[in-house]
Amino acid sequence: MANGGPVEHGYPHLETVRSAVTALYRRLSYDTVRTFSVSVAPADVAFCDTDELHLGAQRVARELVRHYRLPDARLIVGFREMTHAAHVELAAGPEYFVELNDRFRTHRRDIGAALAHEVAHVYLHRLGLSFPGTRDNEILTDTTATYLGAGWLLLDAFRQDGASSQKLGYLTPEEFGYVLAKRSLAFAEDPSVWFTSAQAYTAYGAGMALARRDGQQPPLTAAGWAGRRRYARDRRHAQDHRPAVAQAQVPYRFTPDSHGPLRVSFPCPTCHQRIRVPVRGRVRARCGLCRTVLECDT
C-alpha cells in the first residue's frame, strides 16, 4: 500500500499480467469466466462513516465472497497496525481470517478494495492456482480480482494530490486500467461510470489505449499501415529463409512447416494464448481458449 509515498506508473509487470489472464482462462475455462460478466456493484460494497466498523466490514466481505462464488467460505475481518493494506491466512477453511490495516478504520470507503484483493487470494487458493514467487503471485491475484469484476475497486482507491497519495495492490494504476480494459472489451461493460477518483479515469484511459493496440497488431486485419508493411518484410525474409532484420520486438513469429506452408504464431488479443495459423493470405482463426474469432491477413 502506497500511502503518501511515490506511486509506480507504467507497465513494468505487463508480461506477468498477460500470463495471469491466460492462466485464468486455462484454469477456469471460457464458460466459467463468462459467469463473471457482471462486476461488483458499488451499492453492494458501499461503506459510509456512520456504519458500524466491524459489522460493515463483515457485510462487505460477505458480498465479495458471494461475487467470487464461494458460498461455504466465511471471512472473519479484524484490524491491526501493519505495513501492508491487508493480510489473509490461507488455511483449509471454511473460515479465513483477514486483517486490515488500521488505516481503514478512518478510510472506510476503501475497505471493499482491500477485501477484493484478499478474497481473490482465497478464490485462487481454492482453485489451486498460483505463480511462483510472492511478487508474481500477488500480480496474479490483482489480475484475477480485476478481470473477474472486483478489481475496479482497487483502481478507484488510487488517489493522488499535491499533499498525499494512496494506491492499493501490486499493479500500477495503468496496469489496473489495462486489465479493466481487457475485461470491458470482453464483456462490453464500462467500469468508469463507477469511479470516484479522477486518477482512476486517467489510468483506465491509458490502459484502454494499450488494450486496443493488442487487437491492432499484425497479422490481424485491424493492424495499421506501418505494422502491415513491417509484417510483409518479415514474411519475405521468412519465406526466403533469411534472418529477420533487426527491429523492435514484434508479437508474431514465423515458423517453417515441413508438411505445409509457412506458419505464423501470435498472441490472442483477448487471452494472450498464442495462436498458430498458415501463411496464406486471409484467414479466420478462432482461439481455442477464449473462443475469440480473429480476422487475419497472413
Short mmCIF file of C-alpha atoms in Angstrom, two decimals:
data_model
loop_
_atom_site.label_atom_id
_atom_site.label_comp_id
_atom_site.label_asym_id
_atom_site.label_seq_id
_atom_site.Cartn_x
_atom_site.Cartn_y
_atom_site.Cartn_z
CA MET A 1 0.00 0.00 0.00
CA ALA A 2 1.49 3.30 -1.10
CA ASN A 3 0.46 5.90 1.47
CA GLY A 4 1.93 9.30 0.79
CA GLY A 5 4.96 7.79 -0.94
CA PRO A 6 5.88 7.51 -4.62
CA VAL A 7 3.48 5.59 -6.88
CA GLU A 8 4.99 3.49 -9.66
CA HIS A 9 3.50 4.08 -13.10
CA GLY A 10 3.70 2.43 -16.49
CA TYR A 11 3.70 -1.28 -17.35
CA PRO A 12 6.63 -2.96 -15.55
CA HIS A 13 4.60 -6.14 -14.89
CA LEU A 14 2.84 -6.37 -18.25
CA GLU A 15 4.11 -9.81 -19.29
CA THR A 16 3.14 -11.30 -15.93
CA VAL A 17 -0.29 -9.69 -16.18
CA ARG A 18 -0.83 -11.21 -19.61
CA SER A 19 0.34 -14.61 -18.37
CA ALA A 20 -2.13 -14.29 -15.49
CA VAL A 21 -5.05 -13.70 -17.87
CA THR A 22 -4.03 -16.79 -19.87
CA ALA A 23 -3.69 -18.87 -16.70
CA LEU A 24 -7.13 -17.75 -15.55
CA TYR A 25 -8.80 -18.90 -18.77
CA ARG A 26 -6.90 -22.19 -18.70
CA ARG A 27 -7.82 -22.96 -15.10
CA LEU A 28 -11.42 -21.74 -15.14
CA SER A 29 -12.46 -22.38 -18.78
CA TYR A 30 -14.25 -19.93 -21.05
CA ASP A 31 -17.70 -20.84 -19.66
CA THR A 32 -16.72 -20.17 -16.04
CA VAL A 33 -15.04 -16.86 -16.88
CA ARG A 34 -18.26 -15.78 -18.61
CA THR A 35 -20.21 -16.28 -15.37
CA PHE A 36 -18.37 -13.21 -14.05
CA SER A 37 -19.80 -10.93 -16.74
CA VAL A 38 -21.31 -8.57 -14.14
CA SER A 39 -18.97 -6.66 -11.83
CA VAL A 40 -19.43 -6.00 -8.13
CA ALA A 41 -21.98 -3.21 -7.85
CA PRO A 42 -20.93 -0.07 -5.95
CA ALA A 43 -24.04 -0.22 -3.76
CA ASP A 44 -23.16 -3.75 -2.59
CA VAL A 45 -19.80 -2.71 -1.14
CA ALA A 46 -20.61 0.87 -0.11
CA PHE A 47 -19.36 1.79 3.35
CA CYS A 48 -20.29 5.09 4.96
CA ASP A 49 -18.81 6.63 8.08
CA THR A 50 -21.96 6.00 10.07
CA ASP A 51 -21.79 2.22 9.55
CA GLU A 52 -20.52 0.17 12.47
CA LEU A 53 -16.92 -0.74 11.59
CA HIS A 54 -16.83 -4.48 12.18
CA LEU A 55 -20.39 -5.25 11.10
CA GLY A 56 -19.89 -3.18 7.95
CA ALA A 57 -16.61 -4.92 7.11
CA GLN A 58 -18.25 -8.32 7.55
CA ARG A 59 -21.12 -7.27 5.29
CA VAL A 60 -18.73 -6.17 2.52
CA ALA A 61 -16.73 -9.39 2.92
CA ARG A 62 -19.91 -11.46 2.51
CA GLU A 63 -20.78 -9.59 -0.69
CA LEU A 64 -17.33 -10.29 -2.15
CA VAL A 65 -17.49 -13.95 -1.12
CA ARG A 66 -20.83 -14.13 -2.93
CA HIS A 67 -19.36 -12.43 -6.01
CA TYR A 68 -16.49 -14.92 -6.19
CA ARG A 69 -18.99 -17.79 -5.77
CA LEU A 70 -17.50 -19.12 -2.54
CA PRO A 71 -20.73 -19.99 -0.70
CA ASP A 72 -19.08 -22.07 2.02
CA ALA A 73 -16.28 -19.59 2.79
CA ARG A 74 -16.57 -17.34 5.85
CA LEU A 75 -14.27 -14.35 6.38
CA ILE A 76 -13.53 -13.05 9.85
CA VAL A 77 -12.32 -9.46 9.49
CA GLY A 78 -10.16 -7.64 12.03
CA PHE A 79 -7.92 -4.57 12.12
CA ARG A 80 -4.33 -4.04 13.30
CA GLU A 81 -1.26 -1.92 12.61
CA MET A 82 0.76 -3.26 9.67
CA THR A 83 2.79 -2.12 6.69
CA HIS A 84 0.60 -3.70 4.01
CA ALA A 85 -3.05 -2.97 3.32
CA ALA A 86 -4.29 -6.37 4.44
CA HIS A 87 -3.39 -9.99 5.05
CA VAL A 88 -5.35 -13.26 4.86
CA GLU A 89 -4.48 -16.61 6.39
CA LEU A 90 -4.93 -19.22 3.67
CA ALA A 91 -5.85 -22.20 5.84
CA ALA A 92 -8.02 -25.16 4.90
CA GLY A 93 -11.20 -23.19 5.53
CA PRO A 94 -14.13 -22.75 5.62
CA GLU A 95 -13.17 -19.83 7.90
CA TYR A 96 -10.49 -17.39 6.75
CA PHE A 97 -9.08 -14.66 8.98
CA VAL A 98 -8.45 -11.33 7.25
CA GLU A 99 -6.60 -8.48 8.92
CA LEU A 100 -6.95 -4.96 7.55
CA ASN A 101 -4.58 -2.08 8.15
CA ASP A 102 -5.71 0.21 10.98
CA ARG A 103 -5.77 3.00 8.38
CA PHE A 104 -9.10 1.62 7.15
CA ARG A 105 -10.76 2.46 10.45
CA THR A 106 -10.90 6.04 9.17
CA HIS A 107 -10.74 5.34 5.40
CA ARG A 108 -13.75 3.05 5.27
CA ARG A 109 -14.66 3.78 1.65
CA ASP A 110 -11.66 1.65 0.59
CA ILE A 111 -12.40 -1.41 2.72
CA GLY A 112 -14.10 -3.03 -0.27
CA ALA A 113 -10.96 -2.55 -2.37
CA ALA A 114 -8.72 -4.19 0.24
CA LEU A 115 -11.12 -7.10 0.68
CA ALA A 116 -11.47 -7.58 -3.10
CA HIS A 117 -7.78 -8.49 -3.21
CA GLU A 118 -7.87 -10.71 -0.12
CA VAL A 119 -10.96 -12.66 -1.20
CA ALA A 120 -9.27 -13.18 -4.58
CA HIS A 121 -6.43 -14.83 -2.63
CA VAL A 122 -8.98 -17.21 -1.11
CA TYR A 123 -10.52 -17.88 -4.52
CA LEU A 124 -7.16 -18.74 -6.10
CA HIS A 125 -6.25 -20.84 -3.05
CA ARG A 126 -9.43 -22.87 -3.55
CA LEU A 127 -8.62 -23.24 -7.26
CA GLY A 128 -5.06 -24.34 -6.56
CA LEU A 129 -3.82 -21.66 -8.98
CA SER A 130 -0.64 -19.77 -8.12
CA PHE A 131 2.51 -18.33 -9.65
CA PRO A 132 5.99 -18.98 -8.22
CA GLY A 133 7.33 -16.17 -6.07
CA THR A 134 5.48 -13.65 -3.93
CA ARG A 135 5.64 -10.82 -6.47
CA ASP A 136 4.22 -12.78 -9.40
CA ASN A 137 1.59 -14.42 -7.20
CA GLU A 138 0.37 -11.02 -5.98
CA ILE A 139 0.20 -9.81 -9.60
CA LEU A 140 -1.88 -12.90 -10.41
CA THR A 141 -4.20 -12.03 -7.51
CA ASP A 142 -4.66 -8.40 -8.61
CA THR A 143 -5.26 -9.51 -12.20
CA THR A 144 -7.79 -12.14 -11.11
CA ALA A 145 -9.69 -9.69 -8.92
CA THR A 146 -9.80 -7.14 -11.74
CA TYR A 147 -10.67 -9.48 -14.60
CA LEU A 148 -13.41 -11.19 -12.59
CA GLY A 149 -15.16 -7.94 -11.75
CA ALA A 150 -13.99 -6.80 -8.30
CA GLY A 151 -10.72 -5.06 -9.10
CA TRP A 152 -12.25 -1.80 -10.29
CA LEU A 153 -12.43 -1.05 -6.57
CA LEU A 154 -8.65 -1.29 -6.35
CA LEU A 155 -8.12 1.19 -9.16
CA ASP A 156 -10.72 3.55 -7.71
CA ALA A 157 -8.78 3.53 -4.43
CA PHE A 158 -5.88 5.24 -6.25
CA ARG A 159 -5.96 8.91 -5.31
CA GLN A 160 -3.24 11.49 -5.55
CA ASP A 161 -2.94 15.22 -4.90
CA GLY A 162 -0.22 17.68 -4.08
CA ALA A 163 -0.06 16.64 -0.43
CA SER A 164 -0.67 12.87 -0.40
CA SER A 165 -1.17 9.72 -2.42
CA GLN A 166 -2.80 6.35 -1.93
CA LYS A 167 -2.66 3.21 -4.04
CA LEU A 168 -3.69 -0.34 -3.19
CA GLY A 169 -2.49 -3.51 -4.89
CA TYR A 170 0.70 -4.57 -6.66
CA LEU A 171 -0.21 -3.47 -10.18
CA THR A 172 0.46 0.07 -11.29
CA PRO A 173 -2.62 2.24 -11.93
CA GLU A 174 -2.10 1.87 -15.70
CA GLU A 175 -1.85 -1.93 -15.37
CA PHE A 176 -5.11 -1.98 -13.41
CA GLY A 177 -6.57 0.15 -16.20
CA TYR A 178 -5.24 -2.30 -18.80
CA VAL A 179 -6.84 -5.36 -17.15
CA LEU A 180 -10.09 -3.44 -16.65
CA ALA A 181 -10.00 -2.50 -20.33
CA LYS A 182 -9.46 -6.14 -21.30
CA ARG A 183 -12.49 -7.04 -19.21
CA SER A 184 -14.51 -4.18 -20.70
CA LEU A 185 -13.72 -5.29 -24.26
CA ALA A 186 -14.58 -8.93 -23.42
CA PHE A 187 -17.84 -8.25 -21.54
CA ALA A 188 -18.98 -4.90 -23.02
CA GLU A 189 -19.05 -3.35 -19.55
CA ASP A 190 -17.84 0.19 -18.79
CA PRO A 191 -16.46 0.39 -15.23
CA SER A 192 -15.53 4.07 -15.49
CA VAL A 193 -19.09 5.09 -14.55
CA TRP A 194 -18.34 3.86 -11.02
CA PHE A 195 -15.07 5.72 -10.49
CA THR A 196 -14.93 8.38 -7.80
CA SER A 197 -11.20 9.00 -8.31
CA ALA A 198 -10.09 11.34 -11.09
CA GLN A 199 -6.79 9.47 -11.29
CA ALA A 200 -8.65 6.23 -11.93
CA TYR A 201 -10.20 7.72 -15.10
CA THR A 202 -6.78 8.68 -16.40
CA ALA A 203 -5.24 5.28 -15.69
CA TYR A 204 -8.19 3.46 -17.24
CA GLY A 205 -7.91 5.58 -20.38
CA ALA A 206 -4.21 4.73 -20.72
CA GLY A 207 -4.91 1.05 -20.15
CA MET A 208 -7.70 1.05 -22.73
CA ALA A 209 -5.39 2.56 -25.36
CA LEU A 210 -2.88 -0.24 -24.81
CA ALA A 211 -5.57 -2.92 -24.75
CA ARG A 212 -6.91 -1.70 -28.09
CA ARG A 213 -3.41 -1.79 -29.57
CA ASP A 214 -3.28 -5.51 -28.73
CA GLY A 215 -6.03 -6.00 -31.28
CA GLN A 216 -4.26 -3.88 -33.90
CA GLN A 217 -1.08 -5.92 -34.31
CA PRO A 218 -0.28 -7.89 -37.47
CA PRO A 219 -1.30 -10.36 -38.76
CA LEU A 220 -4.71 -9.11 -37.56
CA THR A 221 -6.52 -7.19 -40.28
CA ALA A 222 -7.03 -4.26 -37.90
CA ALA A 223 -3.27 -3.60 -37.94
CA GLY A 224 -2.17 -0.21 -39.20
CA TRP A 225 -0.19 0.54 -42.34
CA ALA A 226 3.23 0.63 -40.67
CA GLY A 227 2.65 -2.69 -38.93
CA ARG A 228 1.42 -4.34 -42.12
CA ARG A 229 4.48 -3.12 -44.04
CA ARG A 230 6.86 -4.42 -41.38
CA TYR A 231 5.00 -7.73 -41.29
CA ALA A 232 5.26 -8.11 -45.10
CA ARG A 233 9.01 -7.50 -44.94
CA ASP A 234 9.46 -10.07 -42.16
CA ARG A 235 7.33 -12.57 -44.07
CA ARG A 236 9.52 -12.22 -47.17
CA HIS A 237 12.63 -12.87 -45.10
CA ALA A 238 10.99 -15.95 -43.55
CA GLN A 239 9.86 -17.30 -46.93
CA ASP A 240 13.36 -16.83 -48.34
CA HIS A 241 14.88 -18.48 -45.23
CA ARG A 242 16.76 -15.32 -44.40
CA PRO A 243 17.22 -13.95 -40.88
CA ALA A 244 14.83 -11.19 -39.92
CA VAL A 245 16.07 -7.62 -40.00
CA ALA A 246 16.97 -6.34 -36.53
CA GLN A 247 13.99 -4.39 -35.20
CA ALA A 248 11.90 -3.66 -32.18
CA GLN A 249 10.25 -6.71 -30.65
CA VAL A 250 7.16 -7.82 -32.55
CA PRO A 251 4.44 -10.15 -31.24
CA TYR A 252 4.40 -12.56 -34.21
CA ARG A 253 6.85 -15.38 -35.02
CA PHE A 254 7.27 -17.25 -38.31
CA THR A 255 7.99 -20.96 -38.16
CA PRO A 256 8.62 -23.38 -41.04
CA ASP A 257 6.35 -26.35 -41.53
CA SER A 258 7.82 -29.35 -43.36
CA HIS A 259 4.34 -30.64 -44.21
CA GLY A 260 2.78 -27.45 -45.48
CA PRO A 261 3.04 -23.67 -45.81
CA LEU A 262 4.96 -21.34 -43.58
CA ARG A 263 3.12 -20.64 -40.34
CA VAL A 264 2.90 -17.59 -38.13
CA SER A 265 2.10 -17.54 -34.42
CA PHE A 266 0.82 -14.54 -32.45
CA PRO A 267 -0.90 -13.87 -29.11
CA CYS A 268 -4.69 -13.78 -28.93
CA PRO A 269 -5.62 -10.17 -28.08
CA THR A 270 -8.20 -11.38 -25.55
CA CYS A 271 -6.47 -14.13 -23.52
CA HIS A 272 -2.88 -13.92 -24.87
CA GLN A 273 -2.60 -17.61 -25.68
CA ARG A 274 -0.50 -17.99 -28.80
CA ILE A 275 -2.36 -18.94 -31.98
CA ARG A 276 -0.64 -20.58 -34.95
CA VAL A 277 -2.06 -20.27 -38.46
CA PRO A 278 -0.74 -20.93 -42.00
CA VAL A 279 0.68 -18.04 -44.02
CA ARG A 280 -1.73 -17.97 -46.95
CA GLY A 281 -3.50 -14.59 -47.08
CA ARG A 282 -6.88 -14.01 -45.46
CA VAL A 283 -7.53 -16.43 -42.62
CA ARG A 284 -10.20 -16.54 -39.94
CA ALA A 285 -8.86 -18.04 -36.71
CA ARG A 286 -10.71 -18.99 -33.54
CA CYS A 287 -8.88 -19.06 -30.23
CA GLY A 288 -9.45 -22.43 -28.61
CA LEU A 289 -9.11 -20.97 -25.12
CA CYS A 290 -11.33 -17.86 -25.07
CA ARG A 291 -13.26 -18.54 -28.32
CA THR A 292 -12.43 -15.14 -29.83
CA VAL A 293 -12.78 -15.15 -33.62
CA LEU A 294 -9.92 -13.26 -35.27
CA GLU A 295 -9.73 -11.89 -38.79
CA CYS A 296 -6.15 -12.23 -40.06
CA ASP A 297 -4.23 -11.36 -43.19
CA THR A 298 -1.19 -13.60 -43.05
#
